[in-house]
mmCIF file of C-alpha atoms in Angstrom:
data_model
loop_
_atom_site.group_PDB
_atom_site.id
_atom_site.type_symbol
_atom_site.label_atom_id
_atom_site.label_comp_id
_atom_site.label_asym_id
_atom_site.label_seq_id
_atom_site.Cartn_x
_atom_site.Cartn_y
_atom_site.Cartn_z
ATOM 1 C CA UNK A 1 9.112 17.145 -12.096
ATOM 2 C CA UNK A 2 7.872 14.016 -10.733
ATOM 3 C CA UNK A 3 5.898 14.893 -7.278
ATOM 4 C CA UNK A 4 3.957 12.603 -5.197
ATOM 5 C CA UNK A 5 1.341 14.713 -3.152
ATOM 6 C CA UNK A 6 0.467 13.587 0.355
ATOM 7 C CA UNK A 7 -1.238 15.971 3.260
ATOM 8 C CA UNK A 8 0.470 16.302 6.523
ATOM 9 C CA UNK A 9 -1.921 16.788 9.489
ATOM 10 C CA UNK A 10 -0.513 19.153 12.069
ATOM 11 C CA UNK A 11 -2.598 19.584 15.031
ATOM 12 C CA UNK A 12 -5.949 20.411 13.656
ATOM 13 C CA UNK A 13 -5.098 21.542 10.485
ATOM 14 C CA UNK A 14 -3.925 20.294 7.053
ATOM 15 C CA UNK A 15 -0.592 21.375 5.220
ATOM 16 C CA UNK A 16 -0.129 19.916 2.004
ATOM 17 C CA UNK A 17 3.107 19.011 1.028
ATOM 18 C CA UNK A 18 4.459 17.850 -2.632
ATOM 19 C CA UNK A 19 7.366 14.866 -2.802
ATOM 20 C CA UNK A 20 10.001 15.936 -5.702
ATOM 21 C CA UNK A 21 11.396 12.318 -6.715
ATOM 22 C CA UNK A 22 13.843 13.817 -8.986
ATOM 23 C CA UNK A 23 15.443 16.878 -6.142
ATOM 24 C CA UNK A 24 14.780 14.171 -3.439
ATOM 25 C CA UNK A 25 12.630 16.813 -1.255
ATOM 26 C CA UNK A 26 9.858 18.239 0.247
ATOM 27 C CA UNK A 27 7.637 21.120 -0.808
ATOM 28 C CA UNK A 28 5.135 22.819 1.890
ATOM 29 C CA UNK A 29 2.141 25.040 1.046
ATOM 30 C CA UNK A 30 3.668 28.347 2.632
ATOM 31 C CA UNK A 31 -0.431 29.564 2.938
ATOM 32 C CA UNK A 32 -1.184 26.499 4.766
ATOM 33 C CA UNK A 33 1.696 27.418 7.309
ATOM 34 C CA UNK A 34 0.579 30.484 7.785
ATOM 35 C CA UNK A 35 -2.652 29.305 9.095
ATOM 36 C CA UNK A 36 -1.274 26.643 11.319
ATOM 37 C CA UNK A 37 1.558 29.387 12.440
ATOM 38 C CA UNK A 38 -0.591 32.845 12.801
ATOM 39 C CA UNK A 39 -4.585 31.235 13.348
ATOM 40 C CA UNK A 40 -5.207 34.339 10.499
ATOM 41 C CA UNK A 41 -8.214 34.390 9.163
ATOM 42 C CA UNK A 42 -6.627 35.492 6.123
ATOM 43 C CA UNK A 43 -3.571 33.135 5.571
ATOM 44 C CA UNK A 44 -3.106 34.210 2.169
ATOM 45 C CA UNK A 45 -2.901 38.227 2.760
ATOM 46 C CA UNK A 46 -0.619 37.756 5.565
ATOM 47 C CA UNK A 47 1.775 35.777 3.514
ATOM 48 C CA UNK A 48 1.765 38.893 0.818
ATOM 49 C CA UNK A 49 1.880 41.690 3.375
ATOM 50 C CA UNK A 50 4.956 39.467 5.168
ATOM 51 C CA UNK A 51 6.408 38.439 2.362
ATOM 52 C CA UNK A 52 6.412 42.253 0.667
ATOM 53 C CA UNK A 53 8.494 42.983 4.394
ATOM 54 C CA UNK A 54 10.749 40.267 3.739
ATOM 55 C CA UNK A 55 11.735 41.426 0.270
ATOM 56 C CA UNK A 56 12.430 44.655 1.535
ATOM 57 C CA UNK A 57 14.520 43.192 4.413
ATOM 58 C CA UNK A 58 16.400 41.897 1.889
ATOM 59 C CA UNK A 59 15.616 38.116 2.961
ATOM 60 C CA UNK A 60 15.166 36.667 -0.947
ATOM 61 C CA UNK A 61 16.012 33.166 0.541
ATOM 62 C CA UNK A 62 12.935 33.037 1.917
ATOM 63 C CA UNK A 63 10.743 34.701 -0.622
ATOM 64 C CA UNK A 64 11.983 33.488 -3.370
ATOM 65 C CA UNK A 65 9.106 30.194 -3.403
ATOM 66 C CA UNK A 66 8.371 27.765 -6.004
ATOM 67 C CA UNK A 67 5.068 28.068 -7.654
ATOM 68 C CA UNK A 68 3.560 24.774 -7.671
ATOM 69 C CA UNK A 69 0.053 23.346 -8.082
ATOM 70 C CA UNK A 70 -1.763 22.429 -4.605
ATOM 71 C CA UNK A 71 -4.752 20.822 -4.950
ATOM 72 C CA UNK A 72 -7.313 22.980 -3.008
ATOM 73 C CA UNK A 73 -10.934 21.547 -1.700
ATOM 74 C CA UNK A 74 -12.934 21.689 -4.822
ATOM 75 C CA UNK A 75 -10.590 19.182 -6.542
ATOM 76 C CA UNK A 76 -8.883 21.267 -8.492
ATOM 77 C CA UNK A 77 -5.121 21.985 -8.677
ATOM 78 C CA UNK A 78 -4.343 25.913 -8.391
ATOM 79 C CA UNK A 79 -0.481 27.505 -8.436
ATOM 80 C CA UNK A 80 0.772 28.848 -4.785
ATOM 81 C CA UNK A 81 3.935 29.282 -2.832
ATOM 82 C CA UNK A 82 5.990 25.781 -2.011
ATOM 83 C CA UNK A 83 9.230 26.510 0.249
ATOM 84 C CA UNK A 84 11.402 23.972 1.005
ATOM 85 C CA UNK A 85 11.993 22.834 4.368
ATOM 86 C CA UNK A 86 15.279 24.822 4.760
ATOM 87 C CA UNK A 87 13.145 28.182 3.497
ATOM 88 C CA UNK A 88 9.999 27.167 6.232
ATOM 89 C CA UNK A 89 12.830 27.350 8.793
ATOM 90 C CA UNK A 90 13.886 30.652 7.790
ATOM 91 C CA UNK A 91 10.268 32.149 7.652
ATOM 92 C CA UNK A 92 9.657 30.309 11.256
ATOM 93 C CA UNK A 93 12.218 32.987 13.092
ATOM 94 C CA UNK A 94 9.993 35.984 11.416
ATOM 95 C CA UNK A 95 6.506 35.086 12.562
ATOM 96 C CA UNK A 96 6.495 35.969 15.838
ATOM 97 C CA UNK A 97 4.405 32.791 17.246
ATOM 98 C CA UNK A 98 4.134 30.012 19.998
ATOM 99 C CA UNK A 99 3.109 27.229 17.949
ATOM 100 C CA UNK A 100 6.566 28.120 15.856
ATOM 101 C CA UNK A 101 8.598 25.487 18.139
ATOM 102 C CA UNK A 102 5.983 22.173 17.717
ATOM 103 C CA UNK A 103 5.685 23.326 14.471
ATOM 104 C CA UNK A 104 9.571 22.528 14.277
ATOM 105 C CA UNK A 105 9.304 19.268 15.779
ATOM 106 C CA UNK A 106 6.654 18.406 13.339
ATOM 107 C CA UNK A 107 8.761 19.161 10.548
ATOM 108 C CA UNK A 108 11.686 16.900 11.647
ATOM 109 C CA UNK A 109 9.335 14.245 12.072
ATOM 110 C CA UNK A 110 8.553 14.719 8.685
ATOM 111 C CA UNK A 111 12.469 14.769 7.721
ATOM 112 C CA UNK A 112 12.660 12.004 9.833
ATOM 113 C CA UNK A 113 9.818 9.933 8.522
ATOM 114 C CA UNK A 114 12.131 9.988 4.814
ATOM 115 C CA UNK A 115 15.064 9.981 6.493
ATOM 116 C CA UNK A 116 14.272 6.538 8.006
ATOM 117 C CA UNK A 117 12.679 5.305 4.691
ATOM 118 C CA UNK A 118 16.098 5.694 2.912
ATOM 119 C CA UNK A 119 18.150 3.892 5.773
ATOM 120 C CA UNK A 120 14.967 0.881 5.359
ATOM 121 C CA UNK A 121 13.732 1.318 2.018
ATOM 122 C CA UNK A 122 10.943 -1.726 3.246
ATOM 123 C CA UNK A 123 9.277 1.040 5.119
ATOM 124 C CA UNK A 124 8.723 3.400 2.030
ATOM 125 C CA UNK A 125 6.794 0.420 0.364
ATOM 126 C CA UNK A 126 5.058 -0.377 3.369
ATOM 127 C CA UNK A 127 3.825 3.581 3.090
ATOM 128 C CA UNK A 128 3.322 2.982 -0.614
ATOM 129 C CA UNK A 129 0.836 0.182 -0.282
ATOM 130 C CA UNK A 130 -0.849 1.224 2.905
ATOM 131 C CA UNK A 131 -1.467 4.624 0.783
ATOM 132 C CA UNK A 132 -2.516 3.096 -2.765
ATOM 133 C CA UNK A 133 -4.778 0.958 -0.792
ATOM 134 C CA UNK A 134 -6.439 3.846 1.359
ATOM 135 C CA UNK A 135 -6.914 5.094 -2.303
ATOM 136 C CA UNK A 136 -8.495 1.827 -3.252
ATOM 137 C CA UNK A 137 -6.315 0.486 -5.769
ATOM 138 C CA UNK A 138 -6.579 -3.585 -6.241
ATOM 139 C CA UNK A 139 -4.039 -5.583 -4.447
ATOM 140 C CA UNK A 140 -2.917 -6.727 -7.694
ATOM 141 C CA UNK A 141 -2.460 -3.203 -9.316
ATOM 142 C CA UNK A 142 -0.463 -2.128 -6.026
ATOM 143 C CA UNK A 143 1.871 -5.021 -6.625
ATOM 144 C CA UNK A 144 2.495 -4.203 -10.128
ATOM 145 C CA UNK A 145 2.793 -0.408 -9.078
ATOM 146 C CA UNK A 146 5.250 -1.177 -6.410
ATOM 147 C CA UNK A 147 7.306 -3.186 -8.822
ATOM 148 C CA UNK A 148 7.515 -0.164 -11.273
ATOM 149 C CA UNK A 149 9.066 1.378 -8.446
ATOM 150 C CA UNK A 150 12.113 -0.736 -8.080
ATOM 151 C CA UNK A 151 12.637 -1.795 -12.262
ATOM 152 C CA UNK A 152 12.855 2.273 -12.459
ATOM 153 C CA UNK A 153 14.874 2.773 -9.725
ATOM 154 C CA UNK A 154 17.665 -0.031 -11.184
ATOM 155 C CA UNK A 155 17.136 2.170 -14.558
ATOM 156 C CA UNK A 156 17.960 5.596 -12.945
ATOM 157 C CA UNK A 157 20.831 4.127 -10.850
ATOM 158 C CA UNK A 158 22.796 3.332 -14.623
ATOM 159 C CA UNK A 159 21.842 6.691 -15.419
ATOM 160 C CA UNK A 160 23.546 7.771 -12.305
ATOM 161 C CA UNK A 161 26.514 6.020 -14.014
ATOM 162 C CA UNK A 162 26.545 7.352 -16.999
ATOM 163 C CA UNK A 163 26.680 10.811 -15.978
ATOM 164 C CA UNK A 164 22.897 12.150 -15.907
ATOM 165 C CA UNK A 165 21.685 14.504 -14.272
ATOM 166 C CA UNK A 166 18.455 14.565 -12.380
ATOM 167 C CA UNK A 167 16.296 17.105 -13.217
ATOM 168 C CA UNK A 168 16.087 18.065 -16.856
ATOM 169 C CA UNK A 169 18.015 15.141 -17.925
ATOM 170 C CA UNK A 170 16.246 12.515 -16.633
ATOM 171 C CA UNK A 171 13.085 14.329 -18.066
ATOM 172 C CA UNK A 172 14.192 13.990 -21.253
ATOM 173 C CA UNK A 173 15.195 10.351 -20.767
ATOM 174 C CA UNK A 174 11.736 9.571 -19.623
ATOM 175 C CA UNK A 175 9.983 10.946 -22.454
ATOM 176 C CA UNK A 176 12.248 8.953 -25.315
ATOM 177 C CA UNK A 177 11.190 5.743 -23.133
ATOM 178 C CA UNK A 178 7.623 6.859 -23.562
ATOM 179 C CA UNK A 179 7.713 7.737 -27.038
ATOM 180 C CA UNK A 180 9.931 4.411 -27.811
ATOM 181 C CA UNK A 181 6.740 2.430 -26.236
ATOM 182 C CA UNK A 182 3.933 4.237 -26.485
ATOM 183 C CA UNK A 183 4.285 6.870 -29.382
ATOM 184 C CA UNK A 184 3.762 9.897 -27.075
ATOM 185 C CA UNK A 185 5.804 11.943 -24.464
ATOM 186 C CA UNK A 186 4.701 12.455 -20.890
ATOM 187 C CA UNK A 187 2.751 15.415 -21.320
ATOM 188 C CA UNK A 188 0.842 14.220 -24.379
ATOM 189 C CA UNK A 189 0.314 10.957 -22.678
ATOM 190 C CA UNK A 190 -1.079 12.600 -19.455
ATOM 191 C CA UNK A 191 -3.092 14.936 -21.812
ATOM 192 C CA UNK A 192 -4.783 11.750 -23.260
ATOM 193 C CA UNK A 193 -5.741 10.406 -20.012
ATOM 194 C CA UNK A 194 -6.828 14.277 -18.908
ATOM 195 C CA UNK A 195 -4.656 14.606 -16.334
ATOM 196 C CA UNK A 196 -2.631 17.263 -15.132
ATOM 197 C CA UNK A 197 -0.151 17.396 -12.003
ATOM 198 C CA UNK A 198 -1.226 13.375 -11.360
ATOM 199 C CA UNK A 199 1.918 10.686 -11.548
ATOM 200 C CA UNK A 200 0.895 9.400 -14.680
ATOM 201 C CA UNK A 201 2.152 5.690 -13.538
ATOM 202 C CA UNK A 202 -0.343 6.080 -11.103
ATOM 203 C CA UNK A 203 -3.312 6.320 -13.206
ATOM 204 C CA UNK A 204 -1.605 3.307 -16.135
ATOM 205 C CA UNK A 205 -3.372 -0.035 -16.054
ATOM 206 C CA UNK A 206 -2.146 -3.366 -15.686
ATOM 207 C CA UNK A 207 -0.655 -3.836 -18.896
ATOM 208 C CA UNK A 208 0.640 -0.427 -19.528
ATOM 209 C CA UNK A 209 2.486 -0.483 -16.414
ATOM 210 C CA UNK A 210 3.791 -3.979 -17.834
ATOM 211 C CA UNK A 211 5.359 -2.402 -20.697
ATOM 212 C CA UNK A 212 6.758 0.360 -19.338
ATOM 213 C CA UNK A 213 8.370 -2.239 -17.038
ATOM 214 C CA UNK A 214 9.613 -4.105 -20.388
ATOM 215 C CA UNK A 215 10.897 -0.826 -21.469
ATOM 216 C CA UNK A 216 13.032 0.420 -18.282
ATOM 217 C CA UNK A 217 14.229 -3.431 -17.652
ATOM 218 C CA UNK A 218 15.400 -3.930 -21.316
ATOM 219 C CA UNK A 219 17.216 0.111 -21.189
ATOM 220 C CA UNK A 220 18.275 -0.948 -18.000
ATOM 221 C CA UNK A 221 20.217 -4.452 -19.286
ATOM 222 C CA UNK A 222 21.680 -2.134 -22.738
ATOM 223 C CA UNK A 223 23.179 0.264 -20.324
ATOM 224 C CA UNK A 224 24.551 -2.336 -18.438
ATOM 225 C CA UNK A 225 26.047 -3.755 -21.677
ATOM 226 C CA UNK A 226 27.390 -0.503 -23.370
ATOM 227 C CA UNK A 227 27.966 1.726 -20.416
ATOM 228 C CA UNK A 228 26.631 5.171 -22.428
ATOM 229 C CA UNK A 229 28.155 8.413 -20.900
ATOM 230 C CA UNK A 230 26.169 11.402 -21.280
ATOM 231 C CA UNK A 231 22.972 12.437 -22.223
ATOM 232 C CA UNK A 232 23.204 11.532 -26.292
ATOM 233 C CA UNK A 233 24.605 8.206 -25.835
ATOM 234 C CA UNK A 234 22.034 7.269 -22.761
ATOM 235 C CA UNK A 235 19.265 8.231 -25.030
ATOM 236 C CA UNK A 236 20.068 6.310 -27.939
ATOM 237 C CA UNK A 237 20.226 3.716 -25.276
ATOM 238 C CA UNK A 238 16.576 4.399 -24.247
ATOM 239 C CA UNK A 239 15.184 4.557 -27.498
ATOM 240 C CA UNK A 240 16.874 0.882 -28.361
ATOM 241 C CA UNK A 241 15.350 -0.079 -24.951
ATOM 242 C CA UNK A 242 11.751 1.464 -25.515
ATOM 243 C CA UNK A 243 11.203 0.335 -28.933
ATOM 244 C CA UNK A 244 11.182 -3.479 -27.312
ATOM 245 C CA UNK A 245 8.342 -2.239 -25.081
ATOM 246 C CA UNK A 246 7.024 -0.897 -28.500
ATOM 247 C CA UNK A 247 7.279 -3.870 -30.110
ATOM 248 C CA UNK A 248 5.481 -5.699 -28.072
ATOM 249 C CA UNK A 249 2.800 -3.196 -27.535
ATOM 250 C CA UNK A 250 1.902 -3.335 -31.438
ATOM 251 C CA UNK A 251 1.940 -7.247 -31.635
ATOM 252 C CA UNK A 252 -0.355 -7.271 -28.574
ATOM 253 C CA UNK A 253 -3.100 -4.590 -30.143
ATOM 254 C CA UNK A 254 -2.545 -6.722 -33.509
ATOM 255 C CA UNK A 255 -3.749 -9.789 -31.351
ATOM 256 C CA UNK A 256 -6.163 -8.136 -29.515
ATOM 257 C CA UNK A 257 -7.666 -5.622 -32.089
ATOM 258 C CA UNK A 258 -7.838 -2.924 -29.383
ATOM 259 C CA UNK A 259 -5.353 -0.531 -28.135
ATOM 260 C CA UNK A 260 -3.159 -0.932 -25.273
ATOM 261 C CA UNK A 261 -2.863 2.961 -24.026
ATOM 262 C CA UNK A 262 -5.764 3.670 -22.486
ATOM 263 C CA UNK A 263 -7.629 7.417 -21.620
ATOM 264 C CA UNK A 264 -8.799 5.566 -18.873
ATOM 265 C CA UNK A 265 -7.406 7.734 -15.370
ATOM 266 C CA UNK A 266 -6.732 6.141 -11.703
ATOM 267 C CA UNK A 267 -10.365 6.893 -11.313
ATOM 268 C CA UNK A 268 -12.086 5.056 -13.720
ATOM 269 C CA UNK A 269 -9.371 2.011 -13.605
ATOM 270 C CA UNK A 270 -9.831 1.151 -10.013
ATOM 271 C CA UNK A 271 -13.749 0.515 -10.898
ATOM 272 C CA UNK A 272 -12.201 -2.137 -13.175
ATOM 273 C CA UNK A 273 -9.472 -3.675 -11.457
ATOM 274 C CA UNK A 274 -11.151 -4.311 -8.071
#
């Protein structure tokens, strides 16, 4: 699952949220609700004492959370609740509390906020850049980044085409275009740059980012070409499209007599790239 992580200030207090590219929604951190919701000093024991009375209410739509990885104040990612913004509307109208109608408000201005980015897609990048530059990303990288954004997003729409799914199936898509290019999947990829829940685009350099750009483009124009439908077809298609990428990648370490994929993270490259 691709997730973009961003935290949403509410009054005083932080609630961190996950972005799900792929389900095109919004995860909360049900703890960090609590606290904005109930002022508890134990946020996390309320949620299991209310969430034990839900269960028995019967009210599974609300207790039934994701468990995905929040990343807490020592810098570490740990597993915890994520409800979507339908479910945070559900447990709203069973905590008995006066912040529960701002708190409402808040979260349509969220809804809004993405709502408005799909009618002007310009104000998504504008987001994008202000956001990778808070981070301090070079201008250049953030250009390159943001085009990554749009190449993919011409790839996925000929996968809409042809029948895929998002989810699972564009997962598995994904990973034959990195293994075409760069002789790994995702994970192992991430793994050799150490991280962990982190968009792995986010932490390429310059010339990775390139060829996973030659790679999308070129499974972009074969799809265009053949029209695959279905998952086997579109990933022969991705594997013809990747191996360009890969290709290119080998003639450019043969030049260079140094390896293009780099364990080098979004930490350590925007020392270099400033």
């Amino acid at each position: 699952m691709t997730q973009s992580t961003s935290i949403k200030l509410f009054e005083d207090k932080n609630i961190r949220t996950l972005w799900d590219e792929d389900q095109e929604q919004w995860y909360f951190s049900v703890v960090d609700v609590i606290a904005v919701l109930t002022d508890s000093a134990n946020p996390r024991h309320y949620w299991n004492v209310l969430k034990g009375r839900l269960k028995e209410e019967g009210n599974q739509s609300v207790t039934n959370c994701d468990q995905l990885k929040f990343q807490a104040a020592d810098g570490k990612y740990y597993l915890q609740d994520a409800a979507t913004a339908e479910q945070l509307l559900r447990l709203i109208q069973s905590i008995p509390s006066k912040k529960a109608e701002p708190f409402k408000l808040w979260l349509a201005r969220v809804g809004s906020e993405r709502l408005d980015e799909i009618a002007d897609p310009e104000l998504a990048i504008n987001r994008a850049l202000e956001t990778y530059a808070r981070k301090g990303y070079s201008l250049d990288w953030i250009n390159q980044r943001l085009k990554t954004i749009e190449v993919r997003k011409l790839m996925t729409d000929e996968w809409d085409k042809g029948g895929i799914k998002k989810g699972l199936e564009y997962a598995i898509l994904t990973d034959e275009i990195y293994k075409g290019w760069a002789g790994m999947n995702s994970r192992e990829y991430k793994k050799l740059k150490g991280l962990h829940k982190e968009n792995l685009r986010d932490n390429m350099s310059n010339l990775e980012l390139v060829l996973n750009m030659l790679a999308e483009a070129t499974t972009t124009e074969i799809a265009k070409k053949e029209k695959p439908q279905g998952l086997s077809a579109n990933i022969r298609v991705a594997r013809e499209g990747a191996s360009v990428a890969g290709d290119a990648r080998k003639k450019i370490e043969a030049k260079t007599g140094k390896p293009v994929l780099t364990g080098r993270n979004a930490k350590s490259l925007k020392k270099i790239t400033k």
